[in-house]
């Protein structure tokens, strides 16, 4: 099956996300998000971040927790991409957090409302799928 330009762009976005995650650097991951942005966790809790600094602080906390649990990297699979006009996309992926030996620490599915900015695609909203 051939890949559309949008699917290719979304895959590149998540490849860059994985590379940023691998650094365990909250500000680096936050660069993949708009300001403001929102997230909804698997329990339905809504969080909004007004500034890049708030987003960076949140991700640093999450990344530190993941690292303490033994996570050393992550990967995504099963991307689904739905165009929503010329400047917006809904992308859903399955995430796996990986230990140093490559075994899976945890997995979940998450959807992202991506918007096109002057710097490329950025996350405006993310939603963890309830388990």
Short mmCIF file of C-alpha atoms in Angstrom, two decimals:
data_model
loop_
_atom_site.label_atom_id
_atom_site.label_comp_id
_atom_site.label_asym_id
_atom_site.label_seq_id
_atom_site.Cartn_x
_atom_site.Cartn_y
_atom_site.Cartn_z
CA UNK A 1 0.00 0.00 0.00
CA UNK A 2 1.39 3.42 -0.92
CA UNK A 3 1.88 6.18 1.61
CA UNK A 4 0.32 9.58 1.05
CA UNK A 5 2.40 12.74 1.59
CA UNK A 6 0.39 13.50 4.75
CA UNK A 7 0.96 10.00 6.16
CA UNK A 8 4.67 10.39 5.44
CA UNK A 9 4.74 13.79 7.16
CA UNK A 10 2.94 12.43 10.23
CA UNK A 11 5.33 9.46 10.42
CA UNK A 12 8.28 11.89 10.28
CA UNK A 13 6.65 13.95 13.05
CA UNK A 14 6.42 10.91 15.33
CA UNK A 15 9.94 9.77 14.40
CA UNK A 16 11.17 13.19 15.60
CA UNK A 17 9.00 12.83 18.72
CA UNK A 18 10.68 9.49 19.50
CA UNK A 19 14.12 11.07 19.07
CA UNK A 20 13.18 13.94 21.41
CA UNK A 21 11.72 11.47 23.96
CA UNK A 22 14.98 9.47 23.91
CA UNK A 23 16.76 12.52 25.40
CA UNK A 24 14.40 12.57 28.45
CA UNK A 25 14.37 16.36 28.09
CA UNK A 26 10.97 17.97 28.80
CA UNK A 27 11.69 21.25 26.97
CA UNK A 28 12.80 19.31 23.88
CA UNK A 29 9.58 17.27 23.84
CA UNK A 30 7.53 20.43 24.48
CA UNK A 31 8.82 21.87 21.21
CA UNK A 32 6.51 19.37 19.46
CA UNK A 33 3.44 21.13 20.99
CA UNK A 34 1.60 24.39 20.39
CA UNK A 35 1.17 26.97 23.11
CA UNK A 36 -1.42 26.74 24.48
CA UNK A 37 -2.18 23.02 24.27
CA UNK A 38 -4.32 20.46 26.08
CA UNK A 39 -4.16 16.80 27.02
CA UNK A 40 -6.74 14.31 28.25
CA UNK A 41 -5.41 11.29 30.16
CA UNK A 42 -6.88 7.78 30.19
CA UNK A 43 -9.00 8.63 33.25
CA UNK A 44 -10.50 11.64 31.45
CA UNK A 45 -8.56 14.30 33.35
CA UNK A 46 -8.11 17.41 31.23
CA UNK A 47 -4.90 19.41 31.54
CA UNK A 48 -4.24 22.67 29.76
CA UNK A 49 -0.86 24.28 29.34
CA UNK A 50 -0.83 27.99 28.53
CA UNK A 51 2.89 28.34 27.88
CA UNK A 52 5.74 26.29 26.47
CA UNK A 53 7.33 26.39 29.95
CA UNK A 54 4.24 24.76 31.51
CA UNK A 55 4.28 22.08 28.81
CA UNK A 56 8.02 21.51 29.34
CA UNK A 57 7.60 21.19 33.12
CA UNK A 58 4.80 18.66 32.66
CA UNK A 59 6.81 16.55 30.24
CA UNK A 60 9.91 16.68 32.39
CA UNK A 61 7.87 15.27 35.27
CA UNK A 62 6.43 12.52 33.06
CA UNK A 63 9.80 11.66 31.51
CA UNK A 64 11.51 11.53 34.91
CA UNK A 65 8.82 9.15 36.17
CA UNK A 66 9.18 6.94 33.09
CA UNK A 67 12.96 6.86 33.50
CA UNK A 68 12.62 5.94 37.20
CA UNK A 69 10.35 3.05 36.14
CA UNK A 70 13.09 1.71 33.87
CA UNK A 71 12.06 3.23 30.55
CA UNK A 72 14.97 3.95 28.21
CA UNK A 73 13.18 4.64 24.92
CA UNK A 74 9.83 4.42 23.15
CA UNK A 75 8.39 3.50 19.78
CA UNK A 76 5.11 3.98 17.98
CA UNK A 77 3.15 1.74 15.65
CA UNK A 78 -0.18 1.42 13.84
CA UNK A 79 -0.51 5.08 12.81
CA UNK A 80 -3.94 6.18 11.59
CA UNK A 81 -4.10 9.56 9.87
CA UNK A 82 -7.22 11.58 9.02
CA UNK A 83 -6.88 14.91 7.23
CA UNK A 84 -9.07 17.66 8.67
CA UNK A 85 -8.74 20.36 6.04
CA UNK A 86 -5.42 21.72 4.83
CA UNK A 87 -3.97 22.73 8.20
CA UNK A 88 -5.18 20.12 10.67
CA UNK A 89 -4.81 16.36 11.09
CA UNK A 90 -6.03 13.70 13.50
CA UNK A 91 -3.30 11.13 14.09
CA UNK A 92 -3.61 8.07 16.31
CA UNK A 93 -0.70 5.82 17.28
CA UNK A 94 0.08 2.99 19.65
CA UNK A 95 2.96 3.80 22.01
CA UNK A 96 5.29 1.35 23.70
CA UNK A 97 7.69 2.38 26.44
CA UNK A 98 10.79 0.19 26.30
CA UNK A 99 13.26 -0.96 28.94
CA UNK A 100 16.99 -1.01 28.21
CA UNK A 101 16.77 -4.63 27.03
CA UNK A 102 14.01 -3.72 24.54
CA UNK A 103 11.19 -5.35 26.49
CA UNK A 104 7.90 -3.48 26.76
CA UNK A 105 7.28 -1.59 30.00
CA UNK A 106 3.81 -0.38 29.01
CA UNK A 107 1.67 0.31 25.96
CA UNK A 108 -1.30 2.54 25.13
CA UNK A 109 -3.12 4.17 22.23
CA UNK A 110 -3.22 7.95 21.89
CA UNK A 111 -4.77 10.42 19.45
CA UNK A 112 -3.32 13.80 18.52
CA UNK A 113 -4.89 16.83 16.93
CA UNK A 114 -1.95 18.12 14.88
CA UNK A 115 -1.95 21.60 13.39
CA UNK A 116 0.34 22.90 10.69
CA UNK A 117 2.51 25.79 11.87
CA UNK A 118 5.43 27.65 10.35
CA UNK A 119 7.62 25.08 12.13
CA UNK A 120 5.72 22.05 10.80
CA UNK A 121 3.16 19.86 12.54
CA UNK A 122 2.58 20.50 16.25
CA UNK A 123 0.27 18.90 18.83
CA UNK A 124 -2.64 21.11 19.89
CA UNK A 125 -4.48 18.38 21.83
CA UNK A 126 -3.66 14.81 22.83
CA UNK A 127 -6.06 12.20 24.17
CA UNK A 128 -5.06 8.90 25.79
CA UNK A 129 -7.52 6.16 24.97
CA UNK A 130 -9.18 4.71 28.06
CA UNK A 131 -8.17 1.13 28.83
#
